[in-house]
Short mmCIF file of C-alpha atoms and ligand atoms in Angstrom, two decimals:
data_model
loop_
_atom_site.label_atom_id
_atom_site.label_comp_id
_atom_site.label_asym_id
_atom_site.label_seq_id
_atom_site.Cartn_x
_atom_site.Cartn_y
_atom_site.Cartn_z
CA MET W 1 24.15 46.27 -36.31
CA THR W 2 25.96 43.80 -38.79
CA ALA W 3 25.34 40.22 -38.60
CA GLU W 4 28.84 39.49 -37.19
CA ASP W 5 28.21 42.34 -34.43
CA ARG W 6 24.86 40.77 -33.69
CA VAL W 7 26.07 37.06 -32.79
CA ILE W 8 28.88 34.75 -34.18
CA ALA W 9 32.40 35.07 -35.31
CA ILE W 10 34.42 32.22 -36.49
CA ASP W 11 37.38 31.45 -34.57
CA THR W 12 39.79 30.77 -37.30
CA ALA W 13 42.02 28.73 -35.63
CA SER W 14 39.51 25.98 -34.25
CA GLY W 15 36.63 27.20 -36.90
CA ALA W 16 34.13 26.88 -33.66
CA ALA W 17 31.25 29.36 -33.90
CA ARG W 18 31.98 32.18 -31.23
CA ILE W 19 29.92 35.30 -29.43
CA SER W 20 31.34 38.47 -31.20
CA LYS W 21 33.07 40.37 -28.42
CA SER W 22 31.04 43.44 -29.15
CA LEU W 23 28.38 41.96 -28.16
CA LEU W 24 29.90 40.69 -24.70
CA GLU W 25 31.47 43.87 -24.10
CA SER W 26 28.69 45.95 -24.06
CA CYS W 27 27.43 45.20 -20.67
CA ILE W 28 29.27 47.51 -18.50
CA HIS W 29 28.53 46.04 -15.18
CA CYS W 30 26.47 48.56 -13.44
CA GLY W 31 23.66 45.66 -12.09
CA LEU W 32 20.76 48.18 -13.16
CA CYS W 33 18.96 45.41 -14.68
CA LEU W 34 19.33 43.14 -11.56
CA PRO W 35 15.81 44.56 -9.47
CA ALA W 36 14.37 43.73 -13.43
CA CYS W 37 15.44 40.12 -13.19
CA PRO W 38 12.83 37.77 -11.52
CA THR W 39 15.49 34.71 -11.12
CA TYR W 40 17.81 37.12 -9.56
CA LEU W 41 14.69 38.61 -7.27
CA ALA W 42 13.75 35.27 -6.34
CA THR W 43 17.23 33.96 -5.39
CA GLY W 44 19.22 37.03 -4.48
CA ARG W 45 21.79 35.13 -6.15
CA GLU W 46 24.33 37.25 -8.60
CA MET W 47 24.52 33.87 -10.80
CA GLU W 48 21.00 34.18 -11.44
CA SER W 49 21.09 37.72 -12.78
CA PRO W 50 21.73 39.05 -16.05
CA ARG W 51 25.07 40.54 -15.21
CA GLY W 52 25.97 37.25 -13.85
CA ARG W 53 24.94 35.29 -16.51
CA ILE W 54 26.95 37.35 -19.01
CA TYR W 55 29.98 36.91 -17.01
CA LEU W 56 29.09 32.94 -16.92
CA ILE W 57 28.86 33.43 -20.92
CA ASN W 58 32.07 35.43 -21.16
CA GLN W 59 34.23 33.00 -18.89
CA TRP W 60 32.94 30.06 -21.01
CA GLN W 61 33.83 31.85 -24.41
CA GLU W 62 37.17 32.62 -23.21
CA SER W 63 37.58 29.01 -22.19
CA GLY W 64 37.27 27.87 -25.67
CA ARG W 65 35.87 24.55 -24.19
CA PRO W 66 32.28 23.28 -23.86
CA MET W 67 30.30 24.98 -21.37
CA ASP W 68 30.55 23.21 -18.00
CA GLU W 69 27.83 21.90 -15.59
CA ARG W 70 27.54 25.06 -13.06
CA ALA W 71 27.66 27.67 -15.82
CA ALA W 72 24.79 25.60 -17.95
CA GLU W 73 22.47 25.50 -14.98
CA HIS W 74 22.71 29.36 -14.56
CA ILE W 75 22.03 29.48 -18.26
CA ASP W 76 18.95 27.37 -18.33
CA THR W 77 17.38 28.60 -15.18
CA CYS W 78 17.29 32.14 -17.45
CA LEU W 79 13.60 32.63 -18.14
CA GLY W 80 14.49 34.81 -21.26
CA CYS W 81 11.88 37.43 -20.54
CA LEU W 82 14.00 40.42 -21.35
CA GLY W 83 13.04 42.28 -18.69
CA CYS W 84 16.70 42.99 -18.09
CA GLN W 85 17.02 44.13 -21.67
CA THR W 86 14.18 46.88 -21.28
CA ALA W 87 16.30 48.00 -17.85
CA CYS W 88 19.76 48.08 -19.29
CA PRO W 89 20.83 51.36 -20.17
CA SER W 90 23.88 50.27 -21.92
CA GLY W 91 21.94 48.49 -24.69
CA VAL W 92 23.05 45.21 -24.32
CA ASN W 93 21.36 42.65 -26.67
CA TYR W 94 20.51 39.99 -23.88
CA GLU W 95 18.32 38.42 -26.10
CA GLU W 96 20.75 37.98 -28.72
CA LEU W 97 23.25 36.65 -26.37
CA LEU W 98 21.08 34.66 -24.91
CA ASN W 99 19.65 32.80 -27.83
CA THR W 100 23.09 32.21 -29.50
CA THR W 101 24.58 30.75 -26.12
CA ARG W 102 21.72 28.32 -26.31
CA ALA W 103 22.04 27.69 -29.90
CA LEU W 104 25.88 26.77 -29.40
CA SER W 105 25.31 24.46 -26.58
CA THR W 106 22.46 22.25 -27.54
CA ASP W 107 25.39 19.39 -27.27
CA ARG W 108 25.38 19.62 -23.22
CA LEU W 109 21.69 18.31 -23.80
CA SER W 110 21.57 14.48 -23.02
CA PRO W 111 20.95 12.43 -26.25
CA LEU W 112 17.33 11.40 -25.04
CA ALA W 113 16.23 15.17 -24.05
CA ARG W 114 17.69 16.13 -27.46
CA SER W 115 15.68 13.55 -29.17
CA PHE W 116 12.46 14.01 -27.48
CA MET W 117 12.58 18.08 -28.15
CA ARG W 118 13.53 17.44 -31.56
CA PHE W 119 10.41 15.17 -31.76
CA SER W 120 8.06 17.51 -29.88
CA PHE W 121 9.02 20.25 -31.81
CA THR W 122 8.87 18.77 -35.75
CA GLN W 123 6.70 15.83 -35.25
CA LEU W 124 3.90 17.21 -32.63
CA LEU W 125 3.64 21.04 -32.51
CA PRO W 126 3.93 22.13 -36.01
CA HIS W 127 1.17 19.08 -37.04
CA TYR W 128 -2.34 20.70 -35.94
CA GLY W 129 -4.24 17.37 -36.03
CA ARG W 130 -2.22 15.43 -33.75
CA LEU W 131 -2.13 18.41 -30.70
CA LEU W 132 -6.30 18.14 -31.49
CA VAL W 133 -6.02 14.09 -30.58
CA LEU W 134 -3.62 14.78 -28.42
CA GLY W 135 -5.95 17.63 -26.57
CA SER W 136 -9.13 15.24 -26.83
CA LEU W 137 -6.96 12.17 -25.07
CA LEU W 138 -6.07 14.72 -22.34
CA ARG W 139 -9.63 16.47 -21.77
CA PHE W 140 -10.51 12.10 -21.21
CA VAL W 141 -8.52 11.62 -18.84
CA GLN W 142 -9.23 15.01 -17.11
CA ARG W 143 -12.83 14.07 -17.04
CA MET W 144 -11.97 10.83 -15.54
CA GLY W 145 -10.20 12.15 -13.07
CA LEU W 146 -6.89 9.98 -14.25
CA ASP W 147 -4.75 13.10 -14.02
CA GLU W 148 -5.40 13.49 -10.27
CA LEU W 149 -5.20 9.85 -9.69
CA PHE W 150 -2.03 9.70 -11.60
CA VAL W 151 -0.46 12.40 -9.08
CA LYS W 152 -1.66 10.60 -5.81
CA VAL W 153 -0.48 7.19 -6.95
CA THR W 154 3.17 8.95 -7.47
CA ARG W 155 3.39 10.67 -4.60
CA ALA W 156 2.25 7.10 -2.69
CA LEU W 157 4.98 5.64 -4.30
CA GLY W 158 7.50 8.25 -2.81
CA SER W 159 8.15 10.19 -6.56
CA PRO W 160 10.21 8.31 -8.65
CA SER W 161 12.31 10.79 -10.81
CA LEU W 162 10.66 10.49 -14.09
CA LEU W 163 7.10 10.04 -12.80
CA GLY W 164 7.69 12.32 -9.88
CA ARG W 165 8.84 15.15 -12.85
CA LEU W 166 5.61 14.00 -14.66
CA ALA W 167 3.25 14.78 -11.59
CA SER W 168 4.46 18.15 -10.73
CA TRP W 169 3.50 19.43 -14.41
CA GLN W 170 -0.02 18.56 -13.89
CA MET W 171 -0.79 22.07 -11.73
CA PHE W 172 0.51 23.47 -15.25
CA VAL W 173 -2.27 21.94 -17.16
CA PRO W 174 -5.67 23.60 -17.62
CA ARG W 175 -9.03 21.50 -18.20
CA VAL W 176 -8.94 21.36 -22.04
CA PRO W 177 -12.18 22.42 -23.52
CA VAL W 178 -14.34 20.85 -26.32
CA HIS W 179 -12.57 22.36 -29.28
CA VAL W 180 -14.42 24.16 -31.62
CA SER W 181 -13.09 24.91 -35.40
CA LEU W 182 -12.42 28.01 -36.44
CA PRO W 183 -14.15 29.66 -39.06
CA ARG W 184 -11.62 29.53 -42.46
CA LYS W 185 -13.54 32.95 -43.48
CA SER W 186 -15.74 35.03 -41.54
CA TRP W 187 -17.38 38.62 -41.49
CA LYS W 188 -20.33 40.51 -40.44
CA SER W 189 -22.99 42.12 -42.95
CA GLY W 190 -22.28 45.33 -44.12
CA ALA W 191 -19.45 47.50 -45.48
CA LYS W 192 -16.08 46.03 -44.87
CA VAL W 193 -13.02 47.91 -43.75
CA GLY W 194 -10.13 45.34 -44.43
CA GLN W 195 -9.08 41.96 -44.39
CA VAL W 196 -6.52 40.51 -41.41
CA ALA W 197 -5.25 36.80 -41.28
CA LEU W 198 -5.78 35.21 -37.89
CA PHE W 199 -2.77 33.18 -36.65
CA ALA W 200 -4.22 30.90 -34.17
CA GLY W 201 -1.17 29.72 -32.74
CA CYS W 202 -0.92 25.50 -31.16
CA VAL W 203 -0.85 26.03 -27.43
CA MET W 204 -3.22 29.17 -28.05
CA ASP W 205 -5.99 26.99 -30.21
CA VAL W 206 -5.86 23.37 -28.32
CA PHE W 207 -6.02 25.26 -24.56
CA TYR W 208 -7.69 28.40 -25.47
CA ASN W 209 -9.78 27.92 -28.07
CA HIS W 210 -12.43 30.34 -26.90
CA VAL W 211 -9.89 33.29 -26.96
CA ASN W 212 -9.39 32.78 -30.78
CA LEU W 213 -13.13 33.17 -31.38
CA ALA W 214 -13.53 35.77 -29.31
CA ALA W 215 -10.81 37.41 -31.54
CA ILE W 216 -12.96 36.64 -34.35
CA LYS W 217 -15.78 38.19 -32.58
CA LEU W 218 -13.95 41.44 -31.94
CA LEU W 219 -11.74 41.41 -35.46
CA LYS W 220 -15.54 41.20 -37.50
CA LYS W 221 -17.28 43.88 -34.99
CA ARG W 222 -14.75 46.15 -36.24
CA SER W 223 -16.15 45.35 -40.26
CA LEU W 224 -12.97 43.04 -40.69
CA VAL W 225 -12.94 39.92 -42.96
CA VAL W 226 -10.91 37.32 -41.13
CA GLU W 227 -9.42 34.14 -42.30
CA VAL W 228 -7.64 31.71 -40.62
CA PRO W 229 -5.28 30.36 -43.51
CA PRO W 230 -3.51 27.14 -43.56
CA GLN W 231 -0.45 27.58 -41.05
CA THR W 232 1.90 26.08 -38.87
CA CYS W 233 3.79 26.26 -35.37
CA CYS W 234 5.62 29.56 -35.16
CA GLY W 235 8.73 27.92 -33.96
CA ALA W 236 9.47 29.86 -30.80
CA LEU W 237 9.97 26.94 -28.75
CA ALA W 238 12.27 25.36 -30.89
CA PHE W 239 14.08 28.38 -31.00
CA HIS W 240 14.48 29.28 -27.81
CA ALA W 241 15.61 26.05 -26.97
CA GLY W 242 18.44 26.28 -29.38
CA PHE W 243 16.81 24.37 -32.16
CA VAL W 244 17.42 27.22 -34.58
CA ASP W 245 17.07 24.87 -38.03
CA ILE W 246 13.86 23.73 -36.72
CA ALA W 247 12.59 27.41 -36.29
CA ARG W 248 14.10 28.44 -39.75
CA ASP W 249 11.79 25.62 -41.46
CA LEU W 250 8.86 26.53 -39.51
CA ALA W 251 9.53 29.97 -40.37
CA ARG W 252 9.90 29.22 -43.95
CA LYS W 253 6.35 27.11 -43.73
CA ASN W 254 4.69 30.10 -42.57
CA ILE W 255 5.98 32.19 -44.88
CA ASP W 256 5.05 30.39 -48.00
CA LEU W 257 1.69 29.18 -46.23
CA LEU W 258 0.72 33.02 -45.37
CA LYS W 259 1.19 34.85 -48.70
CA GLY W 260 -0.13 37.91 -49.70
CA ASN W 261 -0.34 41.44 -47.95
CA ASP W 262 -3.00 41.18 -45.43
CA PRO W 263 -1.95 41.91 -41.61
CA VAL W 264 -1.17 39.01 -39.86
CA VAL W 265 -2.98 39.36 -36.49
CA VAL W 266 -1.78 36.90 -33.37
CA THR W 267 -3.23 36.26 -30.68
CA ALA W 268 -0.62 34.82 -28.36
CA ALA W 269 2.50 37.06 -27.70
CA GLY W 270 4.96 34.07 -27.83
CA CYS W 271 4.20 33.69 -31.07
CA GLY W 272 3.45 37.24 -32.28
CA ALA W 273 7.53 37.93 -31.21
CA MET W 274 8.73 35.28 -33.06
CA LEU W 275 6.70 35.72 -36.33
CA LYS W 276 8.04 39.41 -36.01
CA ASP W 277 11.33 38.04 -35.70
CA TYR W 278 11.23 36.00 -39.31
CA GLY W 279 13.07 38.64 -40.99
CA HIS W 280 15.83 38.29 -38.30
CA LEU W 281 16.13 34.71 -37.94
CA LEU W 282 15.77 34.26 -42.04
CA ALA W 283 18.61 37.29 -42.58
CA GLU W 284 21.17 35.36 -43.78
CA ASP W 285 18.74 33.14 -46.40
CA PRO W 286 19.07 34.65 -49.73
CA ALA W 287 15.85 32.74 -51.05
CA TYR W 288 14.04 33.88 -47.87
CA SER W 289 15.57 37.09 -46.35
CA GLN W 290 12.88 39.64 -48.18
CA ALA W 291 10.16 37.64 -47.87
CA ALA W 292 11.12 37.07 -43.94
CA ARG W 293 11.18 40.98 -43.88
CA ASP W 294 8.16 41.65 -45.44
CA PHE W 295 5.98 39.02 -43.62
CA SER W 296 7.22 40.43 -40.03
CA ALA W 297 6.49 43.74 -40.73
CA ARG W 298 2.67 42.50 -41.87
CA VAL W 299 2.78 40.91 -37.97
CA GLN W 300 0.35 42.56 -35.45
CA ASP W 301 -0.56 41.65 -32.03
CA LEU W 302 -4.40 41.60 -31.39
CA SER W 303 -4.20 44.52 -29.62
CA GLN W 304 -2.77 46.37 -32.02
CA THR W 305 -5.04 45.91 -34.74
CA LEU W 306 -8.14 46.49 -32.27
CA TYR W 307 -6.67 49.74 -31.32
CA LYS W 308 -5.92 50.79 -34.96
CA PHE W 309 -9.42 50.27 -35.77
CA GLU W 310 -11.19 51.69 -32.19
CA LEU W 311 -13.07 48.84 -31.46
CA LEU W 312 -14.38 50.09 -28.37
CA ALA W 313 -14.19 53.51 -29.62
CA GLY W 314 -18.16 53.49 -29.84
CA SER W 315 -18.36 54.38 -33.37
CA ASP W 316 -20.48 51.25 -33.89
CA GLY W 317 -23.82 51.72 -33.01
CA ASP W 318 -24.06 48.24 -31.84
CA GLU W 319 -21.52 47.94 -29.43
CA GLN W 320 -23.53 48.66 -26.33
CA PRO W 321 -21.69 46.76 -23.34
CA LYS W 322 -23.25 43.84 -21.64
CA ASN W 323 -21.89 41.83 -18.71
CA VAL W 324 -21.56 45.01 -16.66
CA HIS W 325 -20.06 44.12 -13.06
CA SER W 326 -19.21 47.71 -11.51
CA SER W 327 -17.64 46.03 -8.77
CA GLU W 328 -15.09 44.17 -10.70
CA LYS W 329 -11.48 44.95 -10.14
CA ILE W 330 -9.40 43.93 -13.06
CA VAL W 331 -5.19 44.14 -13.17
CA TYR W 332 -3.40 43.43 -16.11
CA HIS W 333 0.07 41.50 -16.60
CA ALA W 334 1.95 42.41 -19.24
CA ALA W 335 3.63 39.04 -21.30
CA CYS W 336 7.20 39.35 -21.70
CA HIS W 337 6.87 38.66 -25.28
CA LEU W 338 4.22 41.55 -25.70
CA ALA W 339 6.04 44.25 -23.33
CA HIS W 340 9.80 43.28 -23.91
CA ALA W 341 10.08 41.43 -26.83
CA GLN W 342 7.37 43.25 -29.09
CA GLY W 343 7.58 46.55 -27.16
CA VAL W 344 3.34 46.67 -27.10
CA ARG W 345 2.30 48.13 -24.25
CA MET W 346 0.10 51.28 -25.14
CA GLU W 347 -2.70 49.25 -27.03
CA PRO W 348 -3.78 47.02 -24.43
CA ALA W 349 -3.87 49.26 -21.39
CA ALA W 350 -5.66 51.57 -23.67
CA LEU W 351 -8.52 48.93 -24.95
CA LEU W 352 -8.82 47.75 -21.27
CA SER W 353 -9.15 51.11 -20.12
CA ASP W 354 -11.80 51.62 -22.22
CA ARG W 355 -13.67 48.51 -21.74
CA ALA W 356 -13.84 49.80 -17.81
CA ALA W 357 -15.06 52.89 -18.67
CA LEU W 358 -17.76 51.20 -20.78
CA THR W 359 -18.74 48.87 -18.25
CA GLY W 360 -18.02 50.26 -15.10
CA ALA W 361 -15.43 48.03 -13.92
CA HIS W 362 -12.20 49.08 -11.99
CA LEU W 363 -8.46 48.94 -13.43
CA TYR W 364 -6.00 48.74 -11.00
CA ASP W 365 -1.97 48.49 -11.41
CA LEU W 366 -0.29 45.47 -10.81
CA PRO W 367 3.01 46.04 -9.14
CA GLU W 368 6.21 44.61 -11.17
CA ALA W 369 3.35 44.23 -14.06
CA GLU W 370 5.81 43.60 -16.66
CA HIS W 371 7.90 40.93 -14.87
CA CYS W 372 7.48 37.49 -15.91
CA CYS W 373 5.56 35.24 -13.89
CA GLY W 374 7.56 32.36 -14.36
CA SER W 375 5.84 30.19 -17.26
CA ALA W 376 8.34 31.29 -20.49
CA GLY W 377 7.39 28.60 -22.90
CA ILE W 378 8.16 25.13 -21.52
CA TYR W 379 10.57 26.73 -18.74
CA ASN W 380 8.19 25.86 -16.10
CA LEU W 381 8.22 22.22 -17.16
CA LEU W 382 11.75 22.21 -17.16
CA ASN W 383 12.60 24.42 -14.61
CA THR W 384 9.82 23.55 -12.20
CA GLU W 385 11.21 24.88 -8.94
CA MET W 386 12.32 28.57 -10.27
CA SER W 387 9.46 29.11 -11.98
CA LEU W 388 7.17 28.39 -8.96
CA ALA W 389 9.31 30.60 -6.87
CA VAL W 390 9.39 33.43 -9.56
CA LEU W 391 5.20 32.71 -9.67
CA GLU W 392 5.29 33.10 -6.04
CA ARG W 393 6.08 36.98 -5.92
CA LYS W 394 3.54 37.47 -9.03
CA MET W 395 0.77 35.69 -7.21
CA LYS W 396 1.45 37.38 -4.00
CA PHE W 397 1.04 40.67 -5.72
CA ILE W 398 -1.93 39.49 -7.73
CA GLU W 399 -3.44 38.60 -4.16
CA GLU W 400 -2.61 41.90 -2.65
CA SER W 401 -4.62 43.89 -5.25
CA GLY W 402 -7.68 41.90 -4.24
CA ALA W 403 -8.34 41.62 -7.91
CA ASP W 404 -11.49 40.01 -9.75
CA VAL W 405 -9.67 39.57 -12.79
CA VAL W 406 -6.01 39.38 -14.49
CA VAL W 407 -6.22 39.88 -17.87
CA THR W 408 -3.00 38.92 -20.05
CA SER W 409 -2.22 37.91 -23.79
CA ASN W 410 -0.46 34.97 -23.57
CA PRO W 411 -1.50 31.25 -23.12
CA GLY W 412 1.70 30.53 -20.89
CA CYS W 413 0.81 33.61 -18.79
CA MET W 414 -2.66 32.02 -18.75
CA LEU W 415 -1.95 28.54 -17.69
CA GLN W 416 0.61 29.52 -15.13
CA ILE W 417 -1.35 32.29 -13.22
CA GLU W 418 -4.19 29.96 -13.27
CA ALA W 419 -2.26 27.58 -11.25
CA GLY W 420 -0.95 29.98 -8.95
CA ALA W 421 -4.41 31.06 -8.35
CA LYS W 422 -5.41 27.27 -7.65
CA ALA W 423 -2.60 26.45 -5.52
CA ARG W 424 -3.38 29.59 -3.30
CA GLY W 425 -7.03 29.31 -3.42
CA LEU W 426 -7.57 32.43 -5.01
CA ASN W 427 -11.00 33.23 -6.52
CA VAL W 428 -9.19 35.22 -9.26
CA LYS W 429 -10.28 34.94 -13.23
CA VAL W 430 -6.99 34.47 -15.86
CA LYS W 431 -8.57 36.41 -19.05
CA HIS W 432 -6.92 36.82 -22.39
CA LEU W 433 -7.47 40.85 -23.28
CA ALA W 434 -9.80 39.12 -26.37
CA GLU W 435 -12.26 37.78 -23.71
CA ALA W 436 -12.43 40.68 -21.37
CA LEU W 437 -12.86 42.69 -24.36
CA ALA W 438 -15.36 40.68 -26.19
CA ASP W 439 -17.33 40.01 -22.53
CA SER W 440 -18.33 43.21 -23.14
CA LEU W 441 -20.07 43.19 -26.57
CA PRO W 442 -23.37 42.10 -26.70
CA GLU W 443 -24.25 38.29 -27.97
CA GLU W 444 -24.30 37.72 -31.89
S1 SF4 O 501 15.84 37.35 -19.55
FE1 SF4 O 501 14.74 37.46 -17.50
S2 SF4 O 501 15.44 35.92 -16.32
FE2 SF4 O 501 16.57 35.89 -17.87
S3 SF4 O 501 18.45 37.23 -17.19
FE3 SF4 O 501 16.98 38.54 -18.49
S4 SF4 O 501 15.47 39.55 -16.70
FE4 SF4 O 501 17.04 37.57 -15.68
S1 SF4 O 502 23.08 44.26 -18.95
FE1 SF4 O 502 22.96 46.38 -18.71
S2 SF4 O 502 22.04 46.75 -16.79
FE2 SF4 O 502 22.98 44.79 -16.87
S3 SF4 O 502 24.83 45.00 -15.81
FE3 SF4 O 502 24.89 44.95 -18.14
S4 SF4 O 502 25.09 46.93 -19.02
FE4 SF4 O 502 24.03 46.88 -16.88
#
């Protein structure tokens, strides 16, 4: 596909950027994507489906005018989960359509929303030190019970709009753990089979620092040297909100920071999908296009690296399982950015199945395991109502499965499913794949 087919054509009369016709016309309106779309399943409304959204984008493009409020709302409620892209028999590149639509329509955001987003994407997420300070503050607030007090006071005041919105976010914020710095370089004694660079992620390392520690443990067990080089935010949140310039800047920084040939191993599916897309993101940048393609080719989800090195295949004599819970029921929720965006399905399933065989746990299929949980980056904060409607369906299947443990591969999914379990009073643990696998290894 050429760059032009992919996204944009310039309107010769107005000079405005337009989405290319061929991209829009690849939809044959068959509707086979509808049952794969969580927002359609939650509402039953055509305009909350992929087909409906493509229709709205088409109308907007043909009108030559700014996107109207009604269409914008339906585009905003799209999770970007790409379930539709997997289901589509006509090969519609929905990801490209959505990202381009969002990038061409950021001007409809209020100046305040735009400034706040720009500030977060440039001054907060890329600065690890600032994130850690924020995490410590949040931990203090949670320890003192101030978060719950805030919610109670806000409710008592009748939830004025901004405060009410802030209070509704509280359910998506997990307990912030005490942060343990990741070792810059680590390995176990004996022969080494290679070296990898771990991409720790920002949300992942602040809220689920122990997942990165578990990943290091697993990689070391497979005789890999694990380096955690300097790095910055992957840019996914900025990119999906339409701030492509910020995402490109972050991509260039990561390419410069993570130079070399070592595989870049990622624990957060959302970050992995973005890093694997740098080649595409910087395709038009002559100074970086080749470096970006080379970088993306080095990126692996943790499950891909572990599977490649057959961590749990028992080739190491010391990898005897511990924590055997023969009655533990495990289900796997496939993160959209792992299954749909990266196409990684077999490796996590195989690793989990090996883990179950080793420990005696029972692995069950979760219905609609590849359907989005409603987290989708900052979607749950911006579209809380729809996010909860989507989560409701996911939690219903989890509850019906009778699972003790839900395993997944993205911090956003973990936050969301934990919130859903708490709201339902379900006694279910949510674990990252790294935790679930490291649980079965002996202590170091
Ligand atoms: S990306 Fe997800 S929410 Fe958006 S239209 Fe496709 S399936 Fe529906
Ligand atoms: S996006 Fe694909 S599956 Fe959905 S209506 Fe269009 S052609 Fe059919």
